[in-house]
CSV table of C-alpha atoms and ligand atoms in Angstrom, one decimal:
chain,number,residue,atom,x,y,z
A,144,UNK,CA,10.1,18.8,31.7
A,145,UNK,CA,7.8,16.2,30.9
A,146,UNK,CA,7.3,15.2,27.5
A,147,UNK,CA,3.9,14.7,25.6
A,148,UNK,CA,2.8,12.1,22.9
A,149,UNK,CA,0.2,13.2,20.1
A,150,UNK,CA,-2.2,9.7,20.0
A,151,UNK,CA,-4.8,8.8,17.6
A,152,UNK,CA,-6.9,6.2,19.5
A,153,UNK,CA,-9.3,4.1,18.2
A,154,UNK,CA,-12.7,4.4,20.1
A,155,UNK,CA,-15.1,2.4,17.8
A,156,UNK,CA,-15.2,0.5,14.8
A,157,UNK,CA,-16.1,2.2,11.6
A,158,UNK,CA,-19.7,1.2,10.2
A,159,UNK,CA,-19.1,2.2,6.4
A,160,UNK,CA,-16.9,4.9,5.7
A,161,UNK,CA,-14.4,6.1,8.6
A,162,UNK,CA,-16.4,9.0,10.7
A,163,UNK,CA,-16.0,11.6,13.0
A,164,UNK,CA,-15.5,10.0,16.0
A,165,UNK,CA,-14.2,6.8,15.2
A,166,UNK,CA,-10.8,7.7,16.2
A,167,UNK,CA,-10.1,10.2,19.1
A,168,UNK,CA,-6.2,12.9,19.2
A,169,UNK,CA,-5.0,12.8,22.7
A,170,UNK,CA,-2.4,13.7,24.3
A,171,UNK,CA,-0.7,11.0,26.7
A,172,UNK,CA,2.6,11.3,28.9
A,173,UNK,CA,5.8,10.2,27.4
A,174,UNK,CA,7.7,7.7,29.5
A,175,UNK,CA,11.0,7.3,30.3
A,176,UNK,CA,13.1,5.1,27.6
A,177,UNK,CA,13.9,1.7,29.3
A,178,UNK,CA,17.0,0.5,29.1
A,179,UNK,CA,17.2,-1.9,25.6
A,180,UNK,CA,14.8,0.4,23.7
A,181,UNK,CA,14.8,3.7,21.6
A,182,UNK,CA,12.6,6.3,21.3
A,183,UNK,CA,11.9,7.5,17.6
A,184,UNK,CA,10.2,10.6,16.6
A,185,UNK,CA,7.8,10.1,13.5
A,186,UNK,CA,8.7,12.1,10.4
A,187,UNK,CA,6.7,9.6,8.5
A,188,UNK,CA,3.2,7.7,8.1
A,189,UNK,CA,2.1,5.4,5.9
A,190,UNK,CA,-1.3,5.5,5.7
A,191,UNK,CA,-2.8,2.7,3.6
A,192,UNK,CA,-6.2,0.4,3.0
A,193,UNK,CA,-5.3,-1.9,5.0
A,194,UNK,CA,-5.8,0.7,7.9
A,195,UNK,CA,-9.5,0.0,7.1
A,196,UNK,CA,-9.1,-3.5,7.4
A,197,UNK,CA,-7.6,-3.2,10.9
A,198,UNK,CA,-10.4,-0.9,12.7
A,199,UNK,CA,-12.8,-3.7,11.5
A,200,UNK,CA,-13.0,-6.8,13.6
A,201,UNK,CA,-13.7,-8.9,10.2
A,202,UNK,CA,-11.4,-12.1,9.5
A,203,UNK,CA,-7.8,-10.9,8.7
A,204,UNK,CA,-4.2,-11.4,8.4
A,205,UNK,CA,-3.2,-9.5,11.8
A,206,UNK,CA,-5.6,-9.1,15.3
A,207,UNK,CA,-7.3,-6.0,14.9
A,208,UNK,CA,-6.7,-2.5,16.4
A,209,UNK,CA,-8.6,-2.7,20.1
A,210,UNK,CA,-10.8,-0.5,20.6
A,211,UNK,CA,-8.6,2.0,22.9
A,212,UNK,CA,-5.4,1.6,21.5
A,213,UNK,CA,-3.3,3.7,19.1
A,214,UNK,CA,-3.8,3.4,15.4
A,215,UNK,CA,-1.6,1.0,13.9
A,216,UNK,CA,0.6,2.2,10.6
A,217,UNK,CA,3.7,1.8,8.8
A,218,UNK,CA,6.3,4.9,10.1
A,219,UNK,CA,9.4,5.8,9.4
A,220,UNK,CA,11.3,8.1,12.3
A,221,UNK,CA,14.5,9.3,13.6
A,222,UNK,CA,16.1,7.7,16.9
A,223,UNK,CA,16.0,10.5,19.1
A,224,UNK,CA,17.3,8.3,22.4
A,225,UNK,CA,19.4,4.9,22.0
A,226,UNK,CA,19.6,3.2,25.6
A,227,UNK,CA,20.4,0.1,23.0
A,228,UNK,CA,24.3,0.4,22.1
A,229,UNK,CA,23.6,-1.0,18.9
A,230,UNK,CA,21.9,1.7,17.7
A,231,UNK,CA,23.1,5.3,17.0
A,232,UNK,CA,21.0,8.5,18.0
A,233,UNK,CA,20.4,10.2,14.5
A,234,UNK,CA,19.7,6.5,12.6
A,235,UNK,CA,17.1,6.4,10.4
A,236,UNK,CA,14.5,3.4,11.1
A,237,UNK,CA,11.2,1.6,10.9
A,238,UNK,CA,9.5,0.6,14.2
A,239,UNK,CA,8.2,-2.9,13.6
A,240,UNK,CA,5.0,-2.2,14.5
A,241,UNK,CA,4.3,1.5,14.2
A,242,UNK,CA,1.6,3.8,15.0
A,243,UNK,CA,-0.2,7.2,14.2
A,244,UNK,CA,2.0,9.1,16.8
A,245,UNK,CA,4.2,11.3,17.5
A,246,UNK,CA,7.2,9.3,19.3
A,247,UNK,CA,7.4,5.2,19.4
A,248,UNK,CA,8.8,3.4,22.0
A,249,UNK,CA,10.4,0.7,20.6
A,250,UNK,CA,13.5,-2.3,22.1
A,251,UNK,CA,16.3,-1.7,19.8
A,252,UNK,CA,15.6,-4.8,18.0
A,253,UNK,CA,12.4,-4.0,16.8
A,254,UNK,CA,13.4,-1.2,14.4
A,255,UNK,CA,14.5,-1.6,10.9
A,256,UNK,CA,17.3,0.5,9.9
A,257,UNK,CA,16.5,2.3,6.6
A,258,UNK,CA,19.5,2.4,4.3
A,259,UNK,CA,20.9,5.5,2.4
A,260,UNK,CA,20.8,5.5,-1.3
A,261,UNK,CA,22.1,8.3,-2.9
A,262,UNK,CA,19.7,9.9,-5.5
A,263,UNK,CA,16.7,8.0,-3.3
A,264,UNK,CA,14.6,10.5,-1.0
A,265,UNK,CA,13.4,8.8,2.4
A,266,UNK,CA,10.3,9.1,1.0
A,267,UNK,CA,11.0,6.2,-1.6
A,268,UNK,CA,11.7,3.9,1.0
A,269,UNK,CA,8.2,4.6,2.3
A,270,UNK,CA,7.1,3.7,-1.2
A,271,UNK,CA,8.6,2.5,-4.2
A,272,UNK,CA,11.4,0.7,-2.0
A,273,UNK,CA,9.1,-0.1,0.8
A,274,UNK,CA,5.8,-1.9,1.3
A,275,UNK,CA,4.2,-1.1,-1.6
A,276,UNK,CA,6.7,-1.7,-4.4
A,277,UNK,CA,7.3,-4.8,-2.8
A,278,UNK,CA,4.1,-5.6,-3.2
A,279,UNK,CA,4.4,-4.9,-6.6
A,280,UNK,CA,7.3,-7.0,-7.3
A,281,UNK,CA,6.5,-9.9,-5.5
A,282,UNK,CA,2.7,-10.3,-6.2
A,283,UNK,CA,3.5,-9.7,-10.0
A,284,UNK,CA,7.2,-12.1,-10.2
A,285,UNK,CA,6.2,-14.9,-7.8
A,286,UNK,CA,2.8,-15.5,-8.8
A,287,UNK,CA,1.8,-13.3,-12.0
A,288,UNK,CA,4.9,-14.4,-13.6
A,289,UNK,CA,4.3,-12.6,-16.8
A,290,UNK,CA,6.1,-13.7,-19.9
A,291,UNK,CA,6.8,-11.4,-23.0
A,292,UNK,CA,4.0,-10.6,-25.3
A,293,UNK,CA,1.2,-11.5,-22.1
A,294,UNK,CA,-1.4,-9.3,-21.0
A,295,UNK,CA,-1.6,-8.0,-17.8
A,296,UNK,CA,-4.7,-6.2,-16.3
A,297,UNK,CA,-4.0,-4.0,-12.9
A,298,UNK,CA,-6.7,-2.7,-11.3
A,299,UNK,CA,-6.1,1.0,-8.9
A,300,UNK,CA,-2.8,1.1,-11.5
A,301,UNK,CA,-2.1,4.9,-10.8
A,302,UNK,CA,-2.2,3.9,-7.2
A,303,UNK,CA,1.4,3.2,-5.3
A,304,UNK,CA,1.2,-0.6,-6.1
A,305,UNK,CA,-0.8,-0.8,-9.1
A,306,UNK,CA,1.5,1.8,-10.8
A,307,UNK,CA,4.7,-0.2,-10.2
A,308,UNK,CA,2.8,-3.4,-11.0
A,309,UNK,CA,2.5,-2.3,-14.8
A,310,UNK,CA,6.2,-0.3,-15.1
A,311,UNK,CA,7.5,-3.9,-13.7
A,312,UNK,CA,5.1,-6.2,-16.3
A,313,UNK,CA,6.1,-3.6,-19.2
A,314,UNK,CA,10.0,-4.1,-18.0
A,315,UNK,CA,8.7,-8.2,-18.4
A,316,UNK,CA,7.7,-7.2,-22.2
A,317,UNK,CA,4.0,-7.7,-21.4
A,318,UNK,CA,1.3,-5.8,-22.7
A,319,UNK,CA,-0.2,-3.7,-19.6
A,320,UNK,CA,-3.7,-2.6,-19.2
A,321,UNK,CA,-4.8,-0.3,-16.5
A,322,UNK,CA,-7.8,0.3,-15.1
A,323,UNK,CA,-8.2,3.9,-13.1
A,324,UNK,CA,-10.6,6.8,-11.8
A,325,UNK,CA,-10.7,9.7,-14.2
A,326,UNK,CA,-8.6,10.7,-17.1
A,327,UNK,CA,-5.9,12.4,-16.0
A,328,UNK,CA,-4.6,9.1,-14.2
A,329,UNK,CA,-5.4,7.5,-16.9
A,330,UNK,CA,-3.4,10.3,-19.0
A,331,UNK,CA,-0.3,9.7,-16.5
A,332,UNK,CA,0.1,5.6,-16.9
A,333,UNK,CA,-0.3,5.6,-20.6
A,334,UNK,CA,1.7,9.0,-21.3
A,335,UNK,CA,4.3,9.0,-18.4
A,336,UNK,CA,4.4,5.0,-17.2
A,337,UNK,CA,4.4,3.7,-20.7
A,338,UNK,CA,1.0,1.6,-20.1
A,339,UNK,CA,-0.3,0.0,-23.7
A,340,UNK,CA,-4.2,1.7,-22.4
A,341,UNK,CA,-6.1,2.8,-20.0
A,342,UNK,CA,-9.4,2.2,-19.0
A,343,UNK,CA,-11.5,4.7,-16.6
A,344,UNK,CA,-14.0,2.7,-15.0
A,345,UNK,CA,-15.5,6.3,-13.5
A,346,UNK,CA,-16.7,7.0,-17.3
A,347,UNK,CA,-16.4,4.4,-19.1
A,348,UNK,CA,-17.7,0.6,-19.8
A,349,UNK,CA,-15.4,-1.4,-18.5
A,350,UNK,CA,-16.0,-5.2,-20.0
A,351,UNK,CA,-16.5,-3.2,-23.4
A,352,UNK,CA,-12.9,-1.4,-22.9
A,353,UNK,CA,-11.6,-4.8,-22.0
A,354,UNK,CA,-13.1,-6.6,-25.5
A,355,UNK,CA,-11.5,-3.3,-27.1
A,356,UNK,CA,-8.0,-3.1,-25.4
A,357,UNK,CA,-7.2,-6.8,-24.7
A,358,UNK,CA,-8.6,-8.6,-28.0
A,359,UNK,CA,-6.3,-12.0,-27.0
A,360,UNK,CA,-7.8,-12.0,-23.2
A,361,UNK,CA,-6.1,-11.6,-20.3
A,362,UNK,CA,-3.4,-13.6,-18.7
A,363,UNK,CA,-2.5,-11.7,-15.6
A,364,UNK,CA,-5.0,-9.9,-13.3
A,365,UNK,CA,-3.6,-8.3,-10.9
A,366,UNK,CA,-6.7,-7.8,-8.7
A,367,UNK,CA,-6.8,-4.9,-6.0
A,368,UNK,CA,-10.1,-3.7,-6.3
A,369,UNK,CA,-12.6,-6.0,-6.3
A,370,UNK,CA,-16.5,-6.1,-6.6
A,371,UNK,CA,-17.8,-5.5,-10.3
A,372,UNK,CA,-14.3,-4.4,-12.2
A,373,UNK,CA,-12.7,-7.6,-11.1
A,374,UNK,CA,-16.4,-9.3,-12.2
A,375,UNK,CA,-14.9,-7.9,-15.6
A,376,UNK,CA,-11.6,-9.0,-16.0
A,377,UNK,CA,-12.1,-12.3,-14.5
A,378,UNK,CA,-14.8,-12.8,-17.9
A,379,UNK,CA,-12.0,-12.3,-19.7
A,380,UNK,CA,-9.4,-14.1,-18.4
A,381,UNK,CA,-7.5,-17.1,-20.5
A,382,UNK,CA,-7.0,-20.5,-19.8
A,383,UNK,CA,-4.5,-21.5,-17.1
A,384,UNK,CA,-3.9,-17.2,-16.3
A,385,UNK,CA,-2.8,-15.5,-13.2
A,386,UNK,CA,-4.9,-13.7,-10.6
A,387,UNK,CA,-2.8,-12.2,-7.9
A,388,UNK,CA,-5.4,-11.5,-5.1
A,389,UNK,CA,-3.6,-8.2,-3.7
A,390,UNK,CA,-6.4,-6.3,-2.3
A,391,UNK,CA,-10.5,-5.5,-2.7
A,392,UNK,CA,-10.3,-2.1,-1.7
A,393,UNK,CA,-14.0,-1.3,-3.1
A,394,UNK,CA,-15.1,-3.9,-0.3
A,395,UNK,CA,-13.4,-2.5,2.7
A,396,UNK,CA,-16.0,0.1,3.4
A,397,UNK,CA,-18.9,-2.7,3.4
A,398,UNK,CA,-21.5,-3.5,6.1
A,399,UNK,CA,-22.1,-7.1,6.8
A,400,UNK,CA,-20.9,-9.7,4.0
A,401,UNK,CA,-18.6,-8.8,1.4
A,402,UNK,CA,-19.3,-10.8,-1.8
A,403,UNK,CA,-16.6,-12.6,-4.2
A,404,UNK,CA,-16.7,-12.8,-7.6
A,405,UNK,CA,-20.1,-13.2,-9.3
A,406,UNK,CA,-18.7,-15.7,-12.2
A,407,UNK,CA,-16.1,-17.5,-9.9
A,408,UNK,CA,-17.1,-20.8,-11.9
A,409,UNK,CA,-14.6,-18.9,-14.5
A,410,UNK,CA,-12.0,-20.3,-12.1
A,411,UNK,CA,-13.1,-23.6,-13.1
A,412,UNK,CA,-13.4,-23.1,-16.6
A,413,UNK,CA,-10.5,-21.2,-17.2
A,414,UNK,CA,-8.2,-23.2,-14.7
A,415,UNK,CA,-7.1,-20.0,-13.1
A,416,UNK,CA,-4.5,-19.9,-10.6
A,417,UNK,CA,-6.0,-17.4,-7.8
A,418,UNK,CA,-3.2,-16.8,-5.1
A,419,UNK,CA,-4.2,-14.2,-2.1
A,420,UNK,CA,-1.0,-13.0,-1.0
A,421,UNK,CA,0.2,-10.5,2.0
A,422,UNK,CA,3.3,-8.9,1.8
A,423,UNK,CA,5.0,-9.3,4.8
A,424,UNK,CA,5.1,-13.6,3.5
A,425,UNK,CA,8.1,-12.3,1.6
A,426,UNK,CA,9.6,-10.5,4.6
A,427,UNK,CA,12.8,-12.2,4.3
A,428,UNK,CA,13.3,-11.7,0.5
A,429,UNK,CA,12.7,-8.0,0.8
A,430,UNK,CA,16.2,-7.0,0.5
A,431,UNK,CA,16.4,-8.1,-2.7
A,432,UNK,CA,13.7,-6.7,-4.1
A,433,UNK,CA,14.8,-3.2,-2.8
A,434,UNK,CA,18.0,-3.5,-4.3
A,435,UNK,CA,16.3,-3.8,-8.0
A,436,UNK,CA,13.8,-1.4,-7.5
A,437,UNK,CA,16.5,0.8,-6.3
A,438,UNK,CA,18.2,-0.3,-9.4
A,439,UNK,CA,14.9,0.7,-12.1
A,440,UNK,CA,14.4,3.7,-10.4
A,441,UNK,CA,17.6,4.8,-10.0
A,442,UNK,CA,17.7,4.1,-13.8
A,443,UNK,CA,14.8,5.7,-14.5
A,444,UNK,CA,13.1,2.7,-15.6
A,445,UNK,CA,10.3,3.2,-13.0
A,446,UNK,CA,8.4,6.3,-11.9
A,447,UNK,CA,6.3,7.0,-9.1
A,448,UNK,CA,4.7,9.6,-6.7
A,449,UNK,CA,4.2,10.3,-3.5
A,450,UNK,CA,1.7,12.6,-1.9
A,451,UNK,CA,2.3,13.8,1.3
A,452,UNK,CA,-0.3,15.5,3.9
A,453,UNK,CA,1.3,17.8,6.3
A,454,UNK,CA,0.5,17.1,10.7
A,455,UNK,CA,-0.5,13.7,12.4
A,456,UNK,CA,-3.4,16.1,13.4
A,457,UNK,CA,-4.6,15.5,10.0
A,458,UNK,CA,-4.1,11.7,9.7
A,459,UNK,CA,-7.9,10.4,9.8
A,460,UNK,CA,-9.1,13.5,6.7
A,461,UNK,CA,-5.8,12.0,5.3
A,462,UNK,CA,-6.6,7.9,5.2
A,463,UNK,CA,-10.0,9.1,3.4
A,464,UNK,CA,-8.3,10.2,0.2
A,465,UNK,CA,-7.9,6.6,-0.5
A,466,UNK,CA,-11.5,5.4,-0.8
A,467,UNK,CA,-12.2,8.3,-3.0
A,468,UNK,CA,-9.2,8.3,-5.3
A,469,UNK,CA,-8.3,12.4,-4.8
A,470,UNK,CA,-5.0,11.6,-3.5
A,471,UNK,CA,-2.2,11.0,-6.2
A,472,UNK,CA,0.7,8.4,-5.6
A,473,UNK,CA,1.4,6.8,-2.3
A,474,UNK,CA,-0.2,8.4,0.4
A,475,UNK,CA,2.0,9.5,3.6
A,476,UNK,CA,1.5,11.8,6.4
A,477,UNK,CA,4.9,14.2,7.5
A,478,UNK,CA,4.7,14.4,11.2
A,479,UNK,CA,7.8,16.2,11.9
A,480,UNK,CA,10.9,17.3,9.7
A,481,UNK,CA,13.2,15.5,8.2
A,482,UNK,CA,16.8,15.9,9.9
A,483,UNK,CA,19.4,18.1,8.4
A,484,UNK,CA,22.0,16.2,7.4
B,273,LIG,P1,-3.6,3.3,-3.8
B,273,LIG,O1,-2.5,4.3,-3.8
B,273,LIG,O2,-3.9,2.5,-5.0
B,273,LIG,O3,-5.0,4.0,-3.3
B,273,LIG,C1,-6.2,3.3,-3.4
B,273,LIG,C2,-6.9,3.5,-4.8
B,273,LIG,O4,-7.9,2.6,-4.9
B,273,LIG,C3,-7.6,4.9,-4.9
B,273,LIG,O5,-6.7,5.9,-5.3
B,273,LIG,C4,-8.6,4.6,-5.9
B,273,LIG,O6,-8.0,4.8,-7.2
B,273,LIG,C5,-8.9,3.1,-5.8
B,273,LIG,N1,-10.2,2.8,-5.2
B,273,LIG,C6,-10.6,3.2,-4.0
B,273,LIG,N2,-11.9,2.8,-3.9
B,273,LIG,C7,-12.3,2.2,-5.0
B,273,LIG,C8,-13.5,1.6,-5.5
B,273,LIG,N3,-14.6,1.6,-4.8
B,273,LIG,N4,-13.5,1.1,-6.8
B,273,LIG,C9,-12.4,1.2,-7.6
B,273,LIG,N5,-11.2,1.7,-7.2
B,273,LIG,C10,-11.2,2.2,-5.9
B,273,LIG,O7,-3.4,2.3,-2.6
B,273,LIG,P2,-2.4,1.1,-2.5
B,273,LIG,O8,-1.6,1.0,-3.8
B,273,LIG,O9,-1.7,1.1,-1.3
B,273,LIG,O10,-3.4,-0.2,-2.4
B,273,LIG,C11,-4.0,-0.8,-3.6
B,273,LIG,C12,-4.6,-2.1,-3.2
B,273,LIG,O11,-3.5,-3.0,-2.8
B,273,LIG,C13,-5.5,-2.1,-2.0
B,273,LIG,O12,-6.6,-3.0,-2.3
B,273,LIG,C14,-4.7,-2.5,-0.9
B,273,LIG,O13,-5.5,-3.1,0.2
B,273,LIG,C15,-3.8,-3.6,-1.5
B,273,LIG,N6,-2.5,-3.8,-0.8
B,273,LIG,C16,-2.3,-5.1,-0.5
B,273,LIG,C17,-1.1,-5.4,0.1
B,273,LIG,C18,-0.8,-6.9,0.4
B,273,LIG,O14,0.1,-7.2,1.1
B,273,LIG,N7,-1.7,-7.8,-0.1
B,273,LIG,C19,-0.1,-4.4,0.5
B,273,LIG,C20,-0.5,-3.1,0.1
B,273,LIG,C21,-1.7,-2.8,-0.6
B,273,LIG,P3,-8.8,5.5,-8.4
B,273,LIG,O15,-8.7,7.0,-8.1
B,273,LIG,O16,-8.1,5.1,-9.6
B,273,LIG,O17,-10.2,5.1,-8.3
């Protein structure tokens, strides 16, 4: 019988928000599996900003997506073929470079296994043990570095990086300041994360809720926003702090020129380190940082959510949710069950 692919192809590049249209669901034939490779069925997506980033053809970390190919994203699936005898039919695994699919064809070496942790659902390894606690850990450790009694601003901090950013500066014995989109996000960092405050930039001012919450300035921003909120902190920010440059998510939707920082002379002035970081520069360490966020959540030391859409066919409604904040925790799409086991 011959087999079927779900596809979503890109067919232009978004000019603003992502639009009907932009992307196209086909269905294509499934080939045979060559010999060396596995086929994986998606139970997974990741759907993240950086999605954004690749249907533009602006400057980045990565070529783009071509116009005609299928979406990239972070998946996790289930090796439904193995014609690689190092991998077992029924393994859990990450195709390096994934897709919003149905079925990857991957070589066997190009998967990540993804190990079993009891007490960890496979959705945590898609989060809080995956790219975006990593993300956390290293962009916060390795160039934050907070010390005890600091302060540490996060921007999008009910969001799956910023959240773990402030559980892992509170385990530090900072001070922890988030900034976030309505109150009850604001509700769960303070109330459920342990956050010192919370600052929701929808309603409120932010530099003046900055004067108020961090009266000895700021020594670690932890920037994923952008535009007029990281205007704010950076005013605020101590001699010889920490800016993490994660992300500028209010900039990804932007026509033409996206602008930096307003006051970047504070850089000067303040002799801030600013460090732009990607996460997959700490590939090799990654292992290690799984094993003690395993550890804190495992403990119960850190919290975080996931919020899963149900059907591939849903993917591009999905990947909205993050430019307008109604999604709540890290955002994944199931595309087919998870396996008994
Ligand atoms: P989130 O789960 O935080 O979702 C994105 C959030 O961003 C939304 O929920 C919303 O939160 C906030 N947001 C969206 N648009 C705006 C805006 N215009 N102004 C202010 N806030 C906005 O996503 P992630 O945790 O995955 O990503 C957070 C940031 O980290 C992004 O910038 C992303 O690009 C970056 N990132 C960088 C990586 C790297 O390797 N450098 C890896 C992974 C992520 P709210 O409801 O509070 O407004």
């Amino acid at each position: 019988m011959a087999r079927t692919n779900r596809q979503w192809l890109l067919k232009r590049r978004p000019e603003g928000d992502i639009a009907e249209g932009d992307l196209a669901f086909v269905e294509t034939p499934l080939p045979e599996t060559p010999d060396g490779h596995v086929l994986v069925r998606t139970l997974y997506l990741s759907l993240d900003p950086t999605n954004r980033i690749w249907m533009s053809d602006m400057d980045q970390y990565m070529p783009p997506v071509e116009i005609g190919d299928v979406m990239r994203g972070g998946a996790v699936g289930v090796v439904e073929e193995s014609k690689d005898p190092n991998i077992k039919v029924g393994s859990i695994v990450a195709p390096m470079m994934g897709g919003w699919q149905d079925w990857h064809l991957s070589p066997g070496g190009m998967v990540r296994p993804i190990p079993t942790i009891p007490g960890l659902p496979l959705t945590a390894f898609m989060s809080v043990v995956g790219l975006t606690g990593w993300t956390a850990y290293f962009g916060l450790l390795d160039i934050g570095k907070p010390k005890a009694g600091e302060t540490v601003v996060v921007s999008a901090a009910a969001g799956a990086v910023g959240s773990i950013v402030g559980q892992i500066a509170k385990l530090k014995g900072a001070r922890v300041v988030g900034i976030a989109g309505g109150a009850e996000k604001c509700r769960w960092i303070t109330q459920d994360l342990g956050f010192d405050a919370a600052i929701d930039y929808k309603s409120e001012d932010v530099g003046k809720a900055l004067d108020k919450h961090c009266p000895n300035g700021i020594d670690v921003n932890f920037e994923n926003v952008g535009g007029e909120i990281m205007d704010a902190v950076l005013a605020r920010m101590n001699n010889f702090s920490r800016m993490p440059l994660c992300g500028l998510i209010s900039t990804y939707n932007d026509k033409g020129d996206r602008r930096g920082p307003s006051n970047f002379q504070q850089i000067l002035m303040k002799r801030i380190l600013v460090k732009g970081f990607i996460v997959i520069d700490y590939m090799s360490e990654f292992e290690k940082a799984s094993m003690e966020l395993a550890q804190w959540v495992l403990e119960g030391k850190i919290k975080y959510k996931v919020h899963v859409e149900q059907g591939l066919e849903n993917a591009v409604s999905a990947v909205k949710l993050l430019f307008n904040g109604k999604h709540d925790g890290k955002l994944l799409v199931q595309v087919s069950p998870e396996p008994k086991v």
